[in-house]
PDB file of C-alpha atoms in Angstrom:
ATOM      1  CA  UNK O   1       1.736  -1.166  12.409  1.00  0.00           C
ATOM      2  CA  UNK O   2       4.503  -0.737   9.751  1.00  0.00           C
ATOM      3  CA  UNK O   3       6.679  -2.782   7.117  1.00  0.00           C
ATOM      4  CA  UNK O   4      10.492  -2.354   6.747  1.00  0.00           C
ATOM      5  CA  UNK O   5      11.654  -3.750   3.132  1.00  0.00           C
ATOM      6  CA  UNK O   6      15.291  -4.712   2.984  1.00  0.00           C
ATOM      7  CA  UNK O   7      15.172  -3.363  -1.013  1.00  0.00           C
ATOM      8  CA  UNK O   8      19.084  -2.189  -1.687  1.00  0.00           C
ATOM      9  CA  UNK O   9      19.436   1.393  -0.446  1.00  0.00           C
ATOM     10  CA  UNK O  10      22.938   1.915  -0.985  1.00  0.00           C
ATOM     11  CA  UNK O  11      23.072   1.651   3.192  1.00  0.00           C
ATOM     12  CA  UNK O  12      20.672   4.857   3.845  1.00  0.00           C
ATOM     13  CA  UNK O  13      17.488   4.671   5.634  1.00  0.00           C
ATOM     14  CA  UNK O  14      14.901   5.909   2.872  1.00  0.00           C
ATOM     15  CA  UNK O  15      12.246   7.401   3.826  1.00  0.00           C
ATOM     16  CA  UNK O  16      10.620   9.024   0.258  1.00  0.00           C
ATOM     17  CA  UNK O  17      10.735   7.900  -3.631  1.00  0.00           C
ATOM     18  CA  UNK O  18       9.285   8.796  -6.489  1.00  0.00           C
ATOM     19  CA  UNK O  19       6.617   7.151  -8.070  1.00  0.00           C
ATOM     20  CA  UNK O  20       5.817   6.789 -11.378  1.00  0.00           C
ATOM     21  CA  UNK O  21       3.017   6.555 -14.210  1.00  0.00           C
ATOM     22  CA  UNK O  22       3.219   4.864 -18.308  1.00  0.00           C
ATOM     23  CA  UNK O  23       0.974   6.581 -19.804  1.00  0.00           C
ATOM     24  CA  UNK O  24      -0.376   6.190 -23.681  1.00  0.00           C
ATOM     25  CA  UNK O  25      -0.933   8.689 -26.384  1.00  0.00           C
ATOM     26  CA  UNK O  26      -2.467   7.790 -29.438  1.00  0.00           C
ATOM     27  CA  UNK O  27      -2.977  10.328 -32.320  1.00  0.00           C
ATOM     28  CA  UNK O  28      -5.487   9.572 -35.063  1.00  0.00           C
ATOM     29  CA  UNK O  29      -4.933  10.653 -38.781  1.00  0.00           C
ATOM     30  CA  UNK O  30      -5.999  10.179 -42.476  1.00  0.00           C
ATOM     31  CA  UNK O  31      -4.876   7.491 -44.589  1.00  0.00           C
ATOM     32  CA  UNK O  32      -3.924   8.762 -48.153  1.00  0.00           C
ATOM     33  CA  UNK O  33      -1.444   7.799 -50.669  1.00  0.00           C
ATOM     34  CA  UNK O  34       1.551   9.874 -50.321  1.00  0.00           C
ATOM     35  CA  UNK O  35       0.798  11.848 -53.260  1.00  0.00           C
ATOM     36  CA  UNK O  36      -2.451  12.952 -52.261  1.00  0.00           C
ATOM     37  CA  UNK O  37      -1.159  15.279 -49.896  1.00  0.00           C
ATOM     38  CA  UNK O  38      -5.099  17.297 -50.129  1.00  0.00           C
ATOM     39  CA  UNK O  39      -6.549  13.960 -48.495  1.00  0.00           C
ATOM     40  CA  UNK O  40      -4.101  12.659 -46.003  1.00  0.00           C
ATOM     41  CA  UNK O  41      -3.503  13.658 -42.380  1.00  0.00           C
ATOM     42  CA  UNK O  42      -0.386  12.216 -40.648  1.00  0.00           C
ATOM     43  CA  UNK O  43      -0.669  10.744 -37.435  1.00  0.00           C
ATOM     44  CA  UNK O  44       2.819  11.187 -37.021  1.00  0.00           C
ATOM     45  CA  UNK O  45       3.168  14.744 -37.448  1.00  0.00           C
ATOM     46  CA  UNK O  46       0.551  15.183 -35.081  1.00  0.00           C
ATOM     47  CA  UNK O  47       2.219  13.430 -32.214  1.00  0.00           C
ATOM     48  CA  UNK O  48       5.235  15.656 -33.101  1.00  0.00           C
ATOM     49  CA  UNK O  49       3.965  18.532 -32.330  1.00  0.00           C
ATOM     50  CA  UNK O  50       3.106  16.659 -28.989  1.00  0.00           C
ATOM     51  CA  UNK O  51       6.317  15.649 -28.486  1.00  0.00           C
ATOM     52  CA  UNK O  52       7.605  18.271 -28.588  1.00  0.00           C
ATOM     53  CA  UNK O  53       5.365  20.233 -26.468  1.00  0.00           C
ATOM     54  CA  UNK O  54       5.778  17.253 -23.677  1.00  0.00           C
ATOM     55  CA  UNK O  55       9.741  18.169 -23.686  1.00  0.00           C
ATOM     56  CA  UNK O  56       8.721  21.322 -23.028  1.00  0.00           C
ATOM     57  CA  UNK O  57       6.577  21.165 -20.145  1.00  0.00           C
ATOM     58  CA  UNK O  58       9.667  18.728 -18.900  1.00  0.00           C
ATOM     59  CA  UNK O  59      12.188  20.972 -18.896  1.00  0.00           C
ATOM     60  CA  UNK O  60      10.111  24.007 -18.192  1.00  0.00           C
ATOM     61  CA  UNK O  61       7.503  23.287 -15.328  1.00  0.00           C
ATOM     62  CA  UNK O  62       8.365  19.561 -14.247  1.00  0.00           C
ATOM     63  CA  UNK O  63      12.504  19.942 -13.349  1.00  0.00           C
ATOM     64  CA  UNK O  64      10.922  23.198 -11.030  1.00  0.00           C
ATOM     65  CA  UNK O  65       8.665  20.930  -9.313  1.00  0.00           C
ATOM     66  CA  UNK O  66      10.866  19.460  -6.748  1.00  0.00           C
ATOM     67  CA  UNK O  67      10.424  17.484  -3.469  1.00  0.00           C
ATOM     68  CA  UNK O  68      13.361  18.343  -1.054  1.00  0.00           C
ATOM     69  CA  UNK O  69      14.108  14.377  -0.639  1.00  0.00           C
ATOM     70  CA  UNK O  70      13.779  13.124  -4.264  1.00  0.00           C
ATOM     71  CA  UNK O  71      14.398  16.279  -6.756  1.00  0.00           C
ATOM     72  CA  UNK O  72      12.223  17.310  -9.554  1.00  0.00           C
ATOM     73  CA  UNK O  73       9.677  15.082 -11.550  1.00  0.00           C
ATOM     74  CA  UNK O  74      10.387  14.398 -14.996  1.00  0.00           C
ATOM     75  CA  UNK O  75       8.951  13.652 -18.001  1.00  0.00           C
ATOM     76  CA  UNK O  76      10.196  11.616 -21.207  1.00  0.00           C
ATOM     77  CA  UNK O  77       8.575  10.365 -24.413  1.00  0.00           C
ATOM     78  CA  UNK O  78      10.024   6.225 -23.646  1.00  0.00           C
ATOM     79  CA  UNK O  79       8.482   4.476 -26.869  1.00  0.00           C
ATOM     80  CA  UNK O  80       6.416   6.100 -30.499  1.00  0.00           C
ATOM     81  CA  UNK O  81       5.067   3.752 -33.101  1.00  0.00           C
ATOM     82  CA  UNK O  82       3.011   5.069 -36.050  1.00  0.00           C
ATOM     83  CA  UNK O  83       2.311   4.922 -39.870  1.00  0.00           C
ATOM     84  CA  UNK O  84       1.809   1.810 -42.122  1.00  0.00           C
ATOM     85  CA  UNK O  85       4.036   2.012 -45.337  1.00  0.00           C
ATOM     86  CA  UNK O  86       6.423   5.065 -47.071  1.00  0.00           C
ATOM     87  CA  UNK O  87       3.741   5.954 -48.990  1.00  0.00           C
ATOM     88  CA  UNK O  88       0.939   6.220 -47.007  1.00  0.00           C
ATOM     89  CA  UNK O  89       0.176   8.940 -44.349  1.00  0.00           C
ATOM     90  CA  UNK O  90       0.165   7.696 -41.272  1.00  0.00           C
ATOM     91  CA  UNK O  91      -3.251   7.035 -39.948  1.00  0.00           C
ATOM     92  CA  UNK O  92      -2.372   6.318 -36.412  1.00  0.00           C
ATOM     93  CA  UNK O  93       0.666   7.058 -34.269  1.00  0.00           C
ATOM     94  CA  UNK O  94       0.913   5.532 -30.220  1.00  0.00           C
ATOM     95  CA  UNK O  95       3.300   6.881 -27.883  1.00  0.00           C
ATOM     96  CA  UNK O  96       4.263   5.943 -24.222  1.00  0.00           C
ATOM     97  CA  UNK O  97       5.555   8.557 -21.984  1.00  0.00           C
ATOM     98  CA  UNK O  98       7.106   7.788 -18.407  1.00  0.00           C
ATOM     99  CA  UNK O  99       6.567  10.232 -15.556  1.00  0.00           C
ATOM    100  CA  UNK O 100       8.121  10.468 -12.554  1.00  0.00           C
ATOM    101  CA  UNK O 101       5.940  11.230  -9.885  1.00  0.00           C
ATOM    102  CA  UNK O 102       7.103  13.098  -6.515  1.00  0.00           C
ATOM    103  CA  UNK O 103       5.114  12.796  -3.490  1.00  0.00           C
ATOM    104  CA  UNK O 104       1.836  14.619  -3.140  1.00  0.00           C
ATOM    105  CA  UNK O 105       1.263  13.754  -6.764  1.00  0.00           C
ATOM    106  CA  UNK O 106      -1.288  10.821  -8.637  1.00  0.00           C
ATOM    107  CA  UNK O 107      -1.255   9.104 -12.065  1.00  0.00           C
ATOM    108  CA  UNK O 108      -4.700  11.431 -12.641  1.00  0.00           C
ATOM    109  CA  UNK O 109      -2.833  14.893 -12.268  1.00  0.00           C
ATOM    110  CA  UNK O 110      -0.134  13.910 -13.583  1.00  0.00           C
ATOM    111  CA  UNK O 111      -2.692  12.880 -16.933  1.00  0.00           C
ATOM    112  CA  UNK O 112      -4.407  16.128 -16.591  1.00  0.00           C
ATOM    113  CA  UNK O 113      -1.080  17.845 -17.035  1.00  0.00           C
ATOM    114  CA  UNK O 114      -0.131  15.810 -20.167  1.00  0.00           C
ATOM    115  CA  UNK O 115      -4.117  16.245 -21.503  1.00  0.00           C
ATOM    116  CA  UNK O 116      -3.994  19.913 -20.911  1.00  0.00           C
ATOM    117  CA  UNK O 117      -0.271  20.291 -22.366  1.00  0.00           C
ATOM    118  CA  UNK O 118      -1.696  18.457 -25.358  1.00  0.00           C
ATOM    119  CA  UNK O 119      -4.464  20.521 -25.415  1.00  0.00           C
ATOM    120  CA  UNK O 120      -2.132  23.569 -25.477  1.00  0.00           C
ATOM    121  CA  UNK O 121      -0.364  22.250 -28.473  1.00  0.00           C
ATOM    122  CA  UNK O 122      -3.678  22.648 -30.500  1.00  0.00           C
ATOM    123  CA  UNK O 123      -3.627  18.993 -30.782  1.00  0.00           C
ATOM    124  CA  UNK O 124      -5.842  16.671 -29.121  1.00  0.00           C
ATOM    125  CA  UNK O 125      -4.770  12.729 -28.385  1.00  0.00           C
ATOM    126  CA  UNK O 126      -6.547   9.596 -26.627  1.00  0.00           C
ATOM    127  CA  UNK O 127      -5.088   8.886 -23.320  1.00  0.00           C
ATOM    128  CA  UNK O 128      -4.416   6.059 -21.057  1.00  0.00           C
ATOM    129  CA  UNK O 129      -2.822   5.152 -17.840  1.00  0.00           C
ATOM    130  CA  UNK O 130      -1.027   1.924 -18.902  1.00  0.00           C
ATOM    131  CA  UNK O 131       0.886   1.048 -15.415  1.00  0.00           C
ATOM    132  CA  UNK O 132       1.078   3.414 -12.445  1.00  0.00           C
ATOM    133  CA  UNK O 133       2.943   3.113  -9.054  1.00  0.00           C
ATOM    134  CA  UNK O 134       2.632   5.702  -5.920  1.00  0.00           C
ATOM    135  CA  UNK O 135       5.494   8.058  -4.674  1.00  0.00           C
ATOM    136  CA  UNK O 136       6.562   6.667  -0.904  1.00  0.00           C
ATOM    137  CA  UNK O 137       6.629   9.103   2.277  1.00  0.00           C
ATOM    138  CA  UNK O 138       7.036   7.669   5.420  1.00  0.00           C
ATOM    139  CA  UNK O 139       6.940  10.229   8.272  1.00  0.00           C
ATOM    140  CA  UNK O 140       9.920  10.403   9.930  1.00  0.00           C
ATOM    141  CA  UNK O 141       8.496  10.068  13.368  1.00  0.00           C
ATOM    142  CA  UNK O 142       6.625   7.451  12.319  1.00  0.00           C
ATOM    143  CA  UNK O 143       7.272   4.313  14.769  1.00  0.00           C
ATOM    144  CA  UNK O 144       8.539   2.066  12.070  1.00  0.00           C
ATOM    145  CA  UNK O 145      11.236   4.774  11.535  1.00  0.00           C
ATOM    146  CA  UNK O 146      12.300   5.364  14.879  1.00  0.00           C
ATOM    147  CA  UNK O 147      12.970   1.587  15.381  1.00  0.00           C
ATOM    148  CA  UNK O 148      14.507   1.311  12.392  1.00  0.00           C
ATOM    149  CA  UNK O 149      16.845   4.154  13.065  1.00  0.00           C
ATOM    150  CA  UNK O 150      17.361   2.968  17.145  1.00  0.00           C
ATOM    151  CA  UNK O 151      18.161  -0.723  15.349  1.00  0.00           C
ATOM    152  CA  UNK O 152      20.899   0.802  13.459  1.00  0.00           C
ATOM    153  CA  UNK O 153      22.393   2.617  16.284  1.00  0.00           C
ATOM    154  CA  UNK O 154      22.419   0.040  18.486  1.00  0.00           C
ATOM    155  CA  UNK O 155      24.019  -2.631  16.118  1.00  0.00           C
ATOM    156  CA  UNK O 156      26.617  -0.646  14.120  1.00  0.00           C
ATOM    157  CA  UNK O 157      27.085   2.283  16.443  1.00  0.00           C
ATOM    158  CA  UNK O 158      26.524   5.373  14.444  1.00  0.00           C
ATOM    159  CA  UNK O 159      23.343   6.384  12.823  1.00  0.00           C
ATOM    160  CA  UNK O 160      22.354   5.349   9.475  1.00  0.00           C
ATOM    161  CA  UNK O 161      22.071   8.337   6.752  1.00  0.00           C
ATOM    162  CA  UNK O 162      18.607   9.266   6.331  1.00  0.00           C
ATOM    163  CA  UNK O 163      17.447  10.346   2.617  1.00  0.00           C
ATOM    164  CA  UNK O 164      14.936   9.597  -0.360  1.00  0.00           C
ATOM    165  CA  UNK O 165      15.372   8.500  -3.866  1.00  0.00           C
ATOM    166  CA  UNK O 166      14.364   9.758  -7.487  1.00  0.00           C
ATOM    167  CA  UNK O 167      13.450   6.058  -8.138  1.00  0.00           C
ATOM    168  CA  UNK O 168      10.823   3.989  -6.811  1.00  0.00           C
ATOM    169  CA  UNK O 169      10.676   1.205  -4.057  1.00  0.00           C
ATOM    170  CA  UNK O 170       8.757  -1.271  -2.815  1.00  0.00           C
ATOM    171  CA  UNK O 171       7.890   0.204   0.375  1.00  0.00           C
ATOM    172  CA  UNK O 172       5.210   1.995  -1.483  1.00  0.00           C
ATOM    173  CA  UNK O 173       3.025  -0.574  -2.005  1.00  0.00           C
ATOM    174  CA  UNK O 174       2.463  -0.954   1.534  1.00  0.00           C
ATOM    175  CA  UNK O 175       2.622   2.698   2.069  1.00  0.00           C
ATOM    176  CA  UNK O 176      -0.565   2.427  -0.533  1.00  0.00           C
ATOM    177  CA  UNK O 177      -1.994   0.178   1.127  1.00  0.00           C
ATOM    178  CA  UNK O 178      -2.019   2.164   4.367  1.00  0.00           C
ATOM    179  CA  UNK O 179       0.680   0.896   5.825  1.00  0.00           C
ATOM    180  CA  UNK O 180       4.136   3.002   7.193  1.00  0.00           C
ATOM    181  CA  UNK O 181       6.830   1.911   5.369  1.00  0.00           C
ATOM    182  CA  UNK O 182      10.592   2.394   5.258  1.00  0.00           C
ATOM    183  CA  UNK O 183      14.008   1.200   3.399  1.00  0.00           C
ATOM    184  CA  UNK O 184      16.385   0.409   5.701  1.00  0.00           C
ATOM    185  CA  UNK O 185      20.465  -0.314   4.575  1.00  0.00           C
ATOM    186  CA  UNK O 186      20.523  -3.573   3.083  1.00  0.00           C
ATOM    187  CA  UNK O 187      24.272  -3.464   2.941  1.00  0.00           C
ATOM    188  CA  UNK O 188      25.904  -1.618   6.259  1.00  0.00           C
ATOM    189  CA  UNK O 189      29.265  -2.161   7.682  1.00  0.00           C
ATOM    190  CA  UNK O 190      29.862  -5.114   9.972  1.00  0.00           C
ATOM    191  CA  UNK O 191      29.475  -4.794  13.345  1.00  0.00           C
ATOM    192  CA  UNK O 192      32.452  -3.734  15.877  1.00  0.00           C
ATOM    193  CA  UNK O 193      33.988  -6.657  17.589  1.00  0.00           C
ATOM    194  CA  UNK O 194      33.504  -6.501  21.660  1.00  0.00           C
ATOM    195  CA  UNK O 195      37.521  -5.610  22.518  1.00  0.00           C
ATOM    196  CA  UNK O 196      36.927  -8.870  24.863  1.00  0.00           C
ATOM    197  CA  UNK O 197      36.094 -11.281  22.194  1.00  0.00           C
TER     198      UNK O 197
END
C-alpha cells in the first residue's frame, strides 16, 4: 500500500526529488596528421560546439523549468574524452552529461532535448542513456503520507516540515515500481518527557 524509507532528510517529510539521467555523446571525426589540416576533421571541435550549445540550453530553458518542490532542472557536461596523440586530429570525442530531471519528466525527453539541441548546433552526435533514475512524487494525501505525518505528530508533538529535494532518493524506486512512497525525518528531536516520569 506504500513504503516509507528512513533515507536522511535533514528531519523534513519529503515528498518530491529530482531524478536524474547520464547520458553519452560521442562525436565522430577524421583522423589526419596535424599538418594535413585539408584531410582531418576533429572530433573534439565538434563536441565543442556541443558543449557549448548544452550550456546554453542549461542556463536558458532548463533553470526556467521549475517544479515548485525541487527548483529547476539542470544540465552539465560531467566527463569529455577525445583525440589520440598532439598530432593527430581527433577522430573520436565521448562526453557524459548529467541531467537533473524534475517530476513529470523521463530519461527519453530529456534525450530528445539534448538530440534536438545538438541538432540545433548543426552538429549531429550518437546518443545513449548510460544510467537513468525517476523523479519521486508522492501525493500528499496519499495514505502513506498522512500516517507518516499523524506518526510525527503524535510522537514529537509538532508537525514535521513538509518539502522536496533537488537530489534524488530512494523512495523512487518504489514510487517506479508503483508503489507510494515517502522520506520521513531520519533525525528529529527526542521526544518530550511525560512531566510524571
Amino acid at each position: 500500500d506504500g513504503c516509507i524509507l528512513t533515507e536522511a532528510s535533514e528531519g523534513r517529510l519529503i515528498t518530491a526529488t529530482k531524478g536524474f539521467a547520464w547520458i553519452e555523446a560521442r562525436t565522430e571525426g577524421r583522423a589526419a596528421h596535424g599538418s594535413r589540416w585539408d584531410l582531418g576533421v576533429s572530433a573534439i571541435a565538434r563536441m565543442g560546439r556541443i558543449v557549448a550549445a548544452l550550456d546554453d540550453l542549461d542556463r536558458r530553458t532548463l533553470r526556467q523549468r521549475t517544479h515548485p518542490l525541487v527548483g529547476p532542472a539542470s544540465l552539465h557536461c560531467a566527463k569529455i574524452d577525445g583525440g589520440v596523440g598532439l598530432s593527430t586530429y581527433a577522430p573520436a570525442c565521448t562526453l557524459v552529461v548529467e541531467r537533473r530531471t524534475l517530476p513529470g519528466e523521463t530519461p527519453e525527453s530529456a534525450l530528445e532535448e539534448i538530440r534536438s539541441t545538438i541538432a540545433g548546433a548543426g552538429e549531429e552526435a550518437n546518443l545513449s542513456i548510460v544510467f537513468a533514475r525517476p523523479p519521486l512524487t508522492c501525493d500528499p494525501k496519499a495514505k502513506v503520507a498522512r500516517a507518516a505525518r499523524e506518526a510525527i505528530q503524535a510522537v514529537h508533538g509538532e508537525p514535521a516540515e513538509e518539502a522536496g529535494v533537488p537530489y534524488w532518493m530512494d523512495a523512487a524506486v518504489f514510487g517506479q515500481a508503483g508503489t507510494p512512497g515517502a522520506q520521513p525525518p531520519s533525525r528529529l528531536p527526542e521526544p518530550p518527557v511525560p512531566a510524571d516520569v
